[in-house]
Coordinates of C-alpha atoms in Angstrom, one line a residue:
X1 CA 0.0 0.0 0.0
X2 CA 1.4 3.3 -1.2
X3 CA 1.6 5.8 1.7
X4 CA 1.3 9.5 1.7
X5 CA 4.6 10.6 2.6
X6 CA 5.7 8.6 -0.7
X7 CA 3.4 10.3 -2.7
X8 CA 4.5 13.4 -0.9
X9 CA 8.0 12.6 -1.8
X10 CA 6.9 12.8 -5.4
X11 CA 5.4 16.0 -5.4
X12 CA 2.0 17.1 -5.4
X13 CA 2.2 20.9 -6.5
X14 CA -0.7 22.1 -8.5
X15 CA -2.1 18.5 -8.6
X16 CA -5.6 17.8 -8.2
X17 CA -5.8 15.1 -5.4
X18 CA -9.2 13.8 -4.3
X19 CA -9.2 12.9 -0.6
X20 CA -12.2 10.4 0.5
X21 CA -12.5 11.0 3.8
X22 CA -15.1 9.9 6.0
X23 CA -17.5 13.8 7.2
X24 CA -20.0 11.3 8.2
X25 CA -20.8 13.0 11.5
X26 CA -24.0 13.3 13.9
X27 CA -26.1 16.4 13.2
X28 CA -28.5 17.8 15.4
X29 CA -30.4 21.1 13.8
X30 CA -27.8 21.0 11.3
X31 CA -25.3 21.8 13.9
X32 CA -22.1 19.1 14.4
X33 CA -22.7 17.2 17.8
X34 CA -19.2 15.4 17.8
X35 CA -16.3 16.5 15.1
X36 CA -14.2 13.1 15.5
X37 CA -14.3 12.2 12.2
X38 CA -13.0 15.6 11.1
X39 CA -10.3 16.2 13.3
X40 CA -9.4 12.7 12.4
X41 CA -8.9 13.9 8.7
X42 CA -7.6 16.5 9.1
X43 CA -3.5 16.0 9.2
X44 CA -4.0 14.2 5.9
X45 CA -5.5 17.3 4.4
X46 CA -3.0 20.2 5.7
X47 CA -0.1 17.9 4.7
X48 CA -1.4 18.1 1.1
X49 CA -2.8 21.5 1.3
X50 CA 1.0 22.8 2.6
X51 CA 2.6 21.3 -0.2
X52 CA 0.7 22.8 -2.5
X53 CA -2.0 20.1 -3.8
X54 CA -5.7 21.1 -5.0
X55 CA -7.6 19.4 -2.3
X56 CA -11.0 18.1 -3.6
X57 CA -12.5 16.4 -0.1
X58 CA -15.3 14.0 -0.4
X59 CA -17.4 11.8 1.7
X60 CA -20.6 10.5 2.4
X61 CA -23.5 11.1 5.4
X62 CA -26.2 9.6 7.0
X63 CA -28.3 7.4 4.5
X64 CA -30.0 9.7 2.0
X65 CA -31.8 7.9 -0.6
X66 CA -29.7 8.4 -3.8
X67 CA -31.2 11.9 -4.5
X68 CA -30.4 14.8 -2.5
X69 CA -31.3 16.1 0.5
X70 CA -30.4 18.8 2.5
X71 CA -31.1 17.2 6.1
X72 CA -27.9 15.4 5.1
X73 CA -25.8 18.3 3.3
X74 CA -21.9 18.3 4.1
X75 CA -22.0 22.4 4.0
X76 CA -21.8 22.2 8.1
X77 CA -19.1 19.3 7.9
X78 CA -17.1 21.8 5.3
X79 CA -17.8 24.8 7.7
X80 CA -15.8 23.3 10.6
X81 CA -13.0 21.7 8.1
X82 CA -11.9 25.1 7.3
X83 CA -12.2 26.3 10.9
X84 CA -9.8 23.5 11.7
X85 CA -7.6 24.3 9.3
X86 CA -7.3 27.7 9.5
X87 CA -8.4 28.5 5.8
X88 CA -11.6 28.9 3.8
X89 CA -12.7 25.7 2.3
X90 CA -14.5 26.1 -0.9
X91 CA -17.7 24.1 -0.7
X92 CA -19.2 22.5 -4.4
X93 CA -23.3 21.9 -4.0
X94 CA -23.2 18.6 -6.0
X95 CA -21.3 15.8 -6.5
X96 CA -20.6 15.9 -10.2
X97 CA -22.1 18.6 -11.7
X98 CA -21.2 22.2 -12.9
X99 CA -20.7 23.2 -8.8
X100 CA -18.2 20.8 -8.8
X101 CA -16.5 20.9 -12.0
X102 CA -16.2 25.0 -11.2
X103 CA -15.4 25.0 -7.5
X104 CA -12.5 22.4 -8.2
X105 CA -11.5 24.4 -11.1
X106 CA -11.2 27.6 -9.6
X107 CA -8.8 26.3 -6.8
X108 CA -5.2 27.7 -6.5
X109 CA -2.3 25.8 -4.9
X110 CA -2.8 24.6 -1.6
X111 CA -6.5 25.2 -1.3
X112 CA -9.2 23.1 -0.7
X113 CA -12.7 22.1 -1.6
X114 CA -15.6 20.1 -0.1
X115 CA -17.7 18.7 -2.3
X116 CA -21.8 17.4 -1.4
X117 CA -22.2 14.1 -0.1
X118 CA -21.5 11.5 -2.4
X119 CA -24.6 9.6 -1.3
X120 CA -26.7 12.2 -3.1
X121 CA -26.0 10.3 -6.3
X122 CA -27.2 6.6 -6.9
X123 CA -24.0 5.6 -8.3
X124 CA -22.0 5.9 -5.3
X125 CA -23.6 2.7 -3.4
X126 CA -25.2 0.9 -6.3
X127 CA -24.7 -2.8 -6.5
X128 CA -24.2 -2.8 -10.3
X129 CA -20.8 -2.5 -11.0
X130 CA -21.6 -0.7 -14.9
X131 CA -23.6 2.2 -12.5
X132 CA -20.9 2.6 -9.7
X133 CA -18.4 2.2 -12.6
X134 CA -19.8 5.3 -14.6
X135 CA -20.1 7.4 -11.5
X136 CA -16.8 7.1 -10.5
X137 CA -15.3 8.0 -14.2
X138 CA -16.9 11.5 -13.6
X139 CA -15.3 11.4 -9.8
X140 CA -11.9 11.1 -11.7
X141 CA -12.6 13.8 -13.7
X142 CA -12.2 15.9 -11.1
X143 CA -8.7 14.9 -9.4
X144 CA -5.3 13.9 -10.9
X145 CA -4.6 12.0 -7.9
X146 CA -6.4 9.5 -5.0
X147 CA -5.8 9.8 -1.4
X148 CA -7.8 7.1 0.6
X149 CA -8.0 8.2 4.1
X150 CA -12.2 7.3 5.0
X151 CA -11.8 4.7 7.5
X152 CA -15.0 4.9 8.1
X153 CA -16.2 3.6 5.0
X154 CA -13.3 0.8 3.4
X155 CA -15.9 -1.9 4.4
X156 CA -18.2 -0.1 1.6
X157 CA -17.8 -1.9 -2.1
X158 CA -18.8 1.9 -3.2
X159 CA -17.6 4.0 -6.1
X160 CA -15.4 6.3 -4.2
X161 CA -13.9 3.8 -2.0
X162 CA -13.4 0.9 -4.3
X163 CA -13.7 1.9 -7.9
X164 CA -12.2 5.3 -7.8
X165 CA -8.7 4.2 -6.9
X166 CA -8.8 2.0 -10.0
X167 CA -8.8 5.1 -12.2
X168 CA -6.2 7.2 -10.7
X169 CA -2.7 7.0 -9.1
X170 CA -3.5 6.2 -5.3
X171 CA -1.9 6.3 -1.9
X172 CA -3.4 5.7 1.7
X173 CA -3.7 8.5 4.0
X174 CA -2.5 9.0 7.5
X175 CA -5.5 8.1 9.1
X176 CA -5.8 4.8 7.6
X177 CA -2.2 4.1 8.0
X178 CA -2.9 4.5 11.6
X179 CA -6.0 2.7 11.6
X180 CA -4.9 -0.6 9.9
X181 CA -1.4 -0.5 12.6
X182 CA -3.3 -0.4 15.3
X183 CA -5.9 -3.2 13.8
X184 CA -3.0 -5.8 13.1
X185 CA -1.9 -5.4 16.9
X186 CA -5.3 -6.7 17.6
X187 CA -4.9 -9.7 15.3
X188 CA -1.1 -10.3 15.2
X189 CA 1.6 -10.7 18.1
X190 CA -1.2 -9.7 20.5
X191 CA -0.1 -9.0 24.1
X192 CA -1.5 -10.8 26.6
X193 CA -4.1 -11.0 28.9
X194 CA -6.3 -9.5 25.6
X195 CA -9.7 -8.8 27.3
X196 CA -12.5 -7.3 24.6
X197 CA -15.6 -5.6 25.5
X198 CA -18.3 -6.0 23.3
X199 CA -21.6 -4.0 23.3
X200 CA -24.7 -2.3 21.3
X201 CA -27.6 -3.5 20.5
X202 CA -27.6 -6.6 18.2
X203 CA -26.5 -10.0 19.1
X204 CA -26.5 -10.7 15.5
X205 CA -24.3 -7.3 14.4
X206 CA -21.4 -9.4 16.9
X207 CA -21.7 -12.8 16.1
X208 CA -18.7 -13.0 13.3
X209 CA -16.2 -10.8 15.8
X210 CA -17.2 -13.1 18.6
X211 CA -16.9 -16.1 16.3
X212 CA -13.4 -15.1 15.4
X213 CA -12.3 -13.3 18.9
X214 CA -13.1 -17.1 20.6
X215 CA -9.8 -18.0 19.2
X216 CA -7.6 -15.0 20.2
X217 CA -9.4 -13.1 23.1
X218 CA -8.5 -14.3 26.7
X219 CA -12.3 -12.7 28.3
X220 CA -14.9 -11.5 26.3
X221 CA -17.0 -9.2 28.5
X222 CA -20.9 -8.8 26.8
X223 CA -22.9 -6.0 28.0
X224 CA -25.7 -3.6 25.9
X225 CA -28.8 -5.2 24.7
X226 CA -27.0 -8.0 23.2
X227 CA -26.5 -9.5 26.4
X228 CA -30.3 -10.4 26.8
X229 CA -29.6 -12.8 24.3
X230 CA -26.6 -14.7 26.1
X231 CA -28.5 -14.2 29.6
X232 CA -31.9 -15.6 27.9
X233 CA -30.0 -18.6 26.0
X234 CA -28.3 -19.6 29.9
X235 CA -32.1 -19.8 30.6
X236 CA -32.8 -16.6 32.5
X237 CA -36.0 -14.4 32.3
X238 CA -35.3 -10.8 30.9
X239 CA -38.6 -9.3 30.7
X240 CA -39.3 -7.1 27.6
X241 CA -35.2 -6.4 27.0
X242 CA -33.9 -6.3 23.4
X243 CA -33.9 -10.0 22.6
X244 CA -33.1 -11.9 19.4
X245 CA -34.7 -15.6 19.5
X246 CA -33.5 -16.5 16.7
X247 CA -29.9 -15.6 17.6
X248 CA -30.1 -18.0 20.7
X249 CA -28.9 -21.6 19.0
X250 CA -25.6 -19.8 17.9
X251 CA -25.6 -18.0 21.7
X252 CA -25.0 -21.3 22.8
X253 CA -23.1 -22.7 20.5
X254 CA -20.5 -19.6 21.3
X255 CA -21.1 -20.2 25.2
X256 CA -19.9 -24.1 24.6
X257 CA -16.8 -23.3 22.4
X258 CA -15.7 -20.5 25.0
X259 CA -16.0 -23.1 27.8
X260 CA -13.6 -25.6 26.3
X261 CA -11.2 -23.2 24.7
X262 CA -10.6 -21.8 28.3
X263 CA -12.1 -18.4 27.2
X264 CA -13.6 -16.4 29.9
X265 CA -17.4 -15.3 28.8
X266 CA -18.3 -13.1 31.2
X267 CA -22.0 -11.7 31.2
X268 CA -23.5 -9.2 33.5
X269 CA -24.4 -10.1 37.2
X270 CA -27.1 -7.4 37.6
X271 CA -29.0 -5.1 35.8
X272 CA -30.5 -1.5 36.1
X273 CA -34.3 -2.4 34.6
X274 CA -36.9 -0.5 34.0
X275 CA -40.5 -0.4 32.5
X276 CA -40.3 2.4 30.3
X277 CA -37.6 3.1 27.6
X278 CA -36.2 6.4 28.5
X279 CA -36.5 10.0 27.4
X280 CA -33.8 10.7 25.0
X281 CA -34.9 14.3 24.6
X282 CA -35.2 15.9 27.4
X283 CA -33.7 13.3 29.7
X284 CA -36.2 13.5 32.3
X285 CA -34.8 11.5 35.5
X286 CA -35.4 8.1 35.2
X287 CA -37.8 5.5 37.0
X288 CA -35.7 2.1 37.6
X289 CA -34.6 -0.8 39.6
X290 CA -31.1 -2.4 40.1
X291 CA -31.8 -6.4 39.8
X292 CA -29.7 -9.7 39.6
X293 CA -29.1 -10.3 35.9
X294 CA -31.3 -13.8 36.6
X295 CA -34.2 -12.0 38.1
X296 CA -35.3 -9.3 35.5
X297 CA -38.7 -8.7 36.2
X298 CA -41.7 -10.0 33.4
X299 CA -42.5 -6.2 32.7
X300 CA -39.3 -4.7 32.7
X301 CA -36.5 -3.7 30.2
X302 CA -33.0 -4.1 31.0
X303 CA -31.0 -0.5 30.0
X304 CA -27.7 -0.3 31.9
X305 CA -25.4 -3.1 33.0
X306 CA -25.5 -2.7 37.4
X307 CA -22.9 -1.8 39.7
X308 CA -22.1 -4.9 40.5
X309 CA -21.1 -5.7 36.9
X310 CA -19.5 -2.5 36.6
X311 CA -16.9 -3.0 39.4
X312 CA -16.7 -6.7 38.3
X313 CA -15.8 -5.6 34.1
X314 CA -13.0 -3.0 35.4
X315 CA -11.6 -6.2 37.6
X316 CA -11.7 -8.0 34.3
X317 CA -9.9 -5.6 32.2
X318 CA -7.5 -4.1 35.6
X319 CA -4.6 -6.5 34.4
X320 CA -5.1 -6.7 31.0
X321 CA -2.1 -5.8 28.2
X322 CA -4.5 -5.4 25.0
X323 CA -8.1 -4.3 25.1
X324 CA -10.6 -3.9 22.3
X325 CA -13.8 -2.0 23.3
X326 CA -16.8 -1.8 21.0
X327 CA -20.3 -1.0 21.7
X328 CA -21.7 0.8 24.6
X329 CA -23.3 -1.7 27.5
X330 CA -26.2 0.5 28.5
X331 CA -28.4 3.9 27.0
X332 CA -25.5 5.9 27.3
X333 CA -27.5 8.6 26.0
X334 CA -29.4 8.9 29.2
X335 CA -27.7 10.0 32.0
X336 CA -29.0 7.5 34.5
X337 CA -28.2 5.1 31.9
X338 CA -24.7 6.1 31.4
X339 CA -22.6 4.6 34.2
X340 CA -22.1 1.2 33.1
X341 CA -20.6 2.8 30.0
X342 CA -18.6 5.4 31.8
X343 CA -17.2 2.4 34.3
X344 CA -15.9 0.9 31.4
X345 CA -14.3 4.1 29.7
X346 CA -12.8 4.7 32.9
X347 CA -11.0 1.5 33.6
X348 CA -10.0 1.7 30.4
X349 CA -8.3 4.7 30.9
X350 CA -6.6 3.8 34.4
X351 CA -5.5 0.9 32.6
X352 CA -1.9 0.6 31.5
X353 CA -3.0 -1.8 28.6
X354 CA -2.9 -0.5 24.7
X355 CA -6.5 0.5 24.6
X356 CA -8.6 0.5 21.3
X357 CA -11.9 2.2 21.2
X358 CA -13.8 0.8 18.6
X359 CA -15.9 3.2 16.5
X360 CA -19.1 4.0 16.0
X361 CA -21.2 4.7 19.2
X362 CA -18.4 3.6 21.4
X363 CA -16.2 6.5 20.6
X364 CA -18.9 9.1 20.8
X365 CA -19.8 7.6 24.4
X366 CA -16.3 8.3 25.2
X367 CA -16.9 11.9 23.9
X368 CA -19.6 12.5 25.0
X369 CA -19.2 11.2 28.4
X370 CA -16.3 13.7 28.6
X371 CA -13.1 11.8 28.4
X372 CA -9.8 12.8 27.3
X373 CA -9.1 11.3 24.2
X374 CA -5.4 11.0 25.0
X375 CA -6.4 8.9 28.0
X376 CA -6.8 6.0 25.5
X377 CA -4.1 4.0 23.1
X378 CA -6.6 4.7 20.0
X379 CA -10.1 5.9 19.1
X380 CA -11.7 4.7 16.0
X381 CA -13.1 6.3 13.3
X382 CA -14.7 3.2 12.0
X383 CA -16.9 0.8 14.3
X384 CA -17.8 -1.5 10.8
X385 CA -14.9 -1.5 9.5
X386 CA -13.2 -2.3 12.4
X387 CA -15.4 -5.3 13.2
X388 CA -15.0 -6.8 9.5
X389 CA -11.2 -6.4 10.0
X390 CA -11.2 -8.0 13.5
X391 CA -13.6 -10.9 11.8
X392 CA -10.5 -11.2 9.0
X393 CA -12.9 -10.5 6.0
X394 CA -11.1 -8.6 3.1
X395 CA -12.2 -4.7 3.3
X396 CA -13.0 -3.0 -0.4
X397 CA -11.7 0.1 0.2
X398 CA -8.2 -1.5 1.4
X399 CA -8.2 -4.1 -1.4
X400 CA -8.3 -1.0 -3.6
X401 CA -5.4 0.9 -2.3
X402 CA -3.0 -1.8 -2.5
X403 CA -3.7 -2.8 -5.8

């Protein structure tokens, strides 16, 4: 894989390179709740922009429906990539079109332009290959160069990910350089005891890491509403919790296999239950009850792992040498349902472990939640494609840059 600093090396002056990042970041009233994913990007982009490239920045957002839609515009995303850098940041209203073709065209040395989210155009996530194909030929119309540096988004077979990099000269940026380092010292020469904490709401979105992490990890710790499903499969009642039925057979299966490979399973001992799902909005103080993870009441909902489990998961992780964290094990969103989460962030930070936060919702718990950043070995920009790394599948977007 072709790194930026080689492509550096060769000189990038008045060259048009197209950096596919990943903007994808949570909106709220068109204002950014958590600018990760920028600040993440944005090395990559001042390198290129100081030594004089024409930076065409694209990305995707949220799930618009192939057409556009301006719930799910990257203008904001644009807006706080030039405050970052310190420089305007030209900002195209299409993908393709005359905005486009004229913002990129009207750059100088060293600036850099935003174009709209990629996702406004059906080619960018079509399944047929002629579609994606013709939309990225007009994506390299507008750059003489590729940088790959969307972490985010390598587990995507989409035009700008895979097909682009096919069509022009292509390097991987910084961010995914880091990314992928960190990754193989999850999966290679791992040191030991390697403790993972999984969480989130889906049994079924864990089952291939959990499949392939019964052969490396030393605990496994399961909170979120995936847990249901591994407390209901042992035979316990869990009320009206998130549950997957269907999941349970391969539950079991899993709690077998960890048994006689020596792997500790370890599942929450209480649970902070409750009979309504919470107020997201205006977080009105909750109504709940702590109970033992076997005795979740017939009319109650399980929303936070308890105290118990809390001080119980830290023990678990205390002397660990690797840990992977990914998913948060309660409604983190929800104050009263935040502390299982938090306990977790926190022993990861008094930890003196390499610490990997995972992605997705897990690293904007940790932000959220108001954690230093620097308190952990690495945070994520990419929960998905982390998880199909960790599960050894072959990622699109990384296929593509080492071709």
């Amino acid at each position: 894989m072709k790194t930026i600093d080689e492509l550096l090396a060769e000189g990038v002056r008045g060259k048009r390179v197209f950096v596919r990042a990943d903007l994808n970041v949570p909106l709220a009233g068109g204002t950014i709740t958590d600018d990760g994913r920028i600040r993440a990007v944005q090395p990559t982009i001042a390198k290129l922009a100081e030594a004089g490239a024409r930076v065409v920045v694209a990305s995707h957002l949220g799930r618009p429906k192939g057409e556009p839609d301006p719930a799910f515009s990257l203008a904001p995303a644009a807006a706080r990539l030039g405050e970052l850098l310190g420089q305007d940041v030209a900002f195209a209203t299409d993908t393709v079109g005359a905005s486009a073709k004229e913002t990129v065209a009207a750059l100088a040395d060293g600036q850099v332009a935003v174009i709209e989210n990629l996702r406004f155009n059906a080619g960018e996530t079509s399944k047929d290959d002629a579609e994606r194909g013709a939309f990225a030929d007009r994506l390299a119309e507008l750059a003489d160069v590729y940088v790959g540096d969307g972490f985010g988004a390598v587990h995507r077979k989409h035009a700008s990910v895979f097909d682009l990099p096919a069509r022009l000269p292509h390097a991987a940026g910084y961010l995914i350089a880091t990314e992928v380092g960190v990754l193989k010292k999850l999966t290679a020469d791992v040191k030991r005891p390697y403790v993972v904490v999984l969480g989130g709401a889906k049994v079924s979105d864990k089952l291939a890491v959990i499949d392939q992490l019964l052969g490396k990890a030393d605990r496994i710790l399961i909170g979120g509403g995936m847990a249901y499903t591994f407390l209901k499969a042992q035979g316990h009642e869990v009320g009206i919790s998130l549950l997957q039925e269907d999941q349970i057979p391969v539950v079991l299966e899993y709690l077998a296999r960890a048994e006689k490979l020596g792997v500790e399973l370890v599942l929450p001992v209480d649970i902070l239950a409750s009979s309504d799902f919470p107020d997201l909005k205006g977080k009105t103080p909750a109504e709940f009850i702590t109970v033992d993870a076997d005795k979740i009441p017939a009319d109650k909902e399980g929303l936070d792992i308890g105290p118990k489990t809390r001080e119980l998961y830290a023990s678990k992780i205390a002397d660990a040498e690797t840990v992977f964290w990914n998913g948060p094990v309660g409604v983190f969103e929800h104050p009263d349902y935040a502390n299982g989460t938090k306990a977790i962030a926190q022993a990861l930070t008094e930890s003196s472990a390499f610490t990997v936060v995972g992605g997705g919702d897990s690293a904007a718990a940790v932000r959220t939640l108001g954690f230093d950043e620097n308190a952990f070995g690495h945070i994520s920009t990419g929960g998905g494609a982390s998880l199909e790394y960790l599960e050894g599948k072959t990622l699109p977007g990384l296929a593509a840059l080492e071709v």
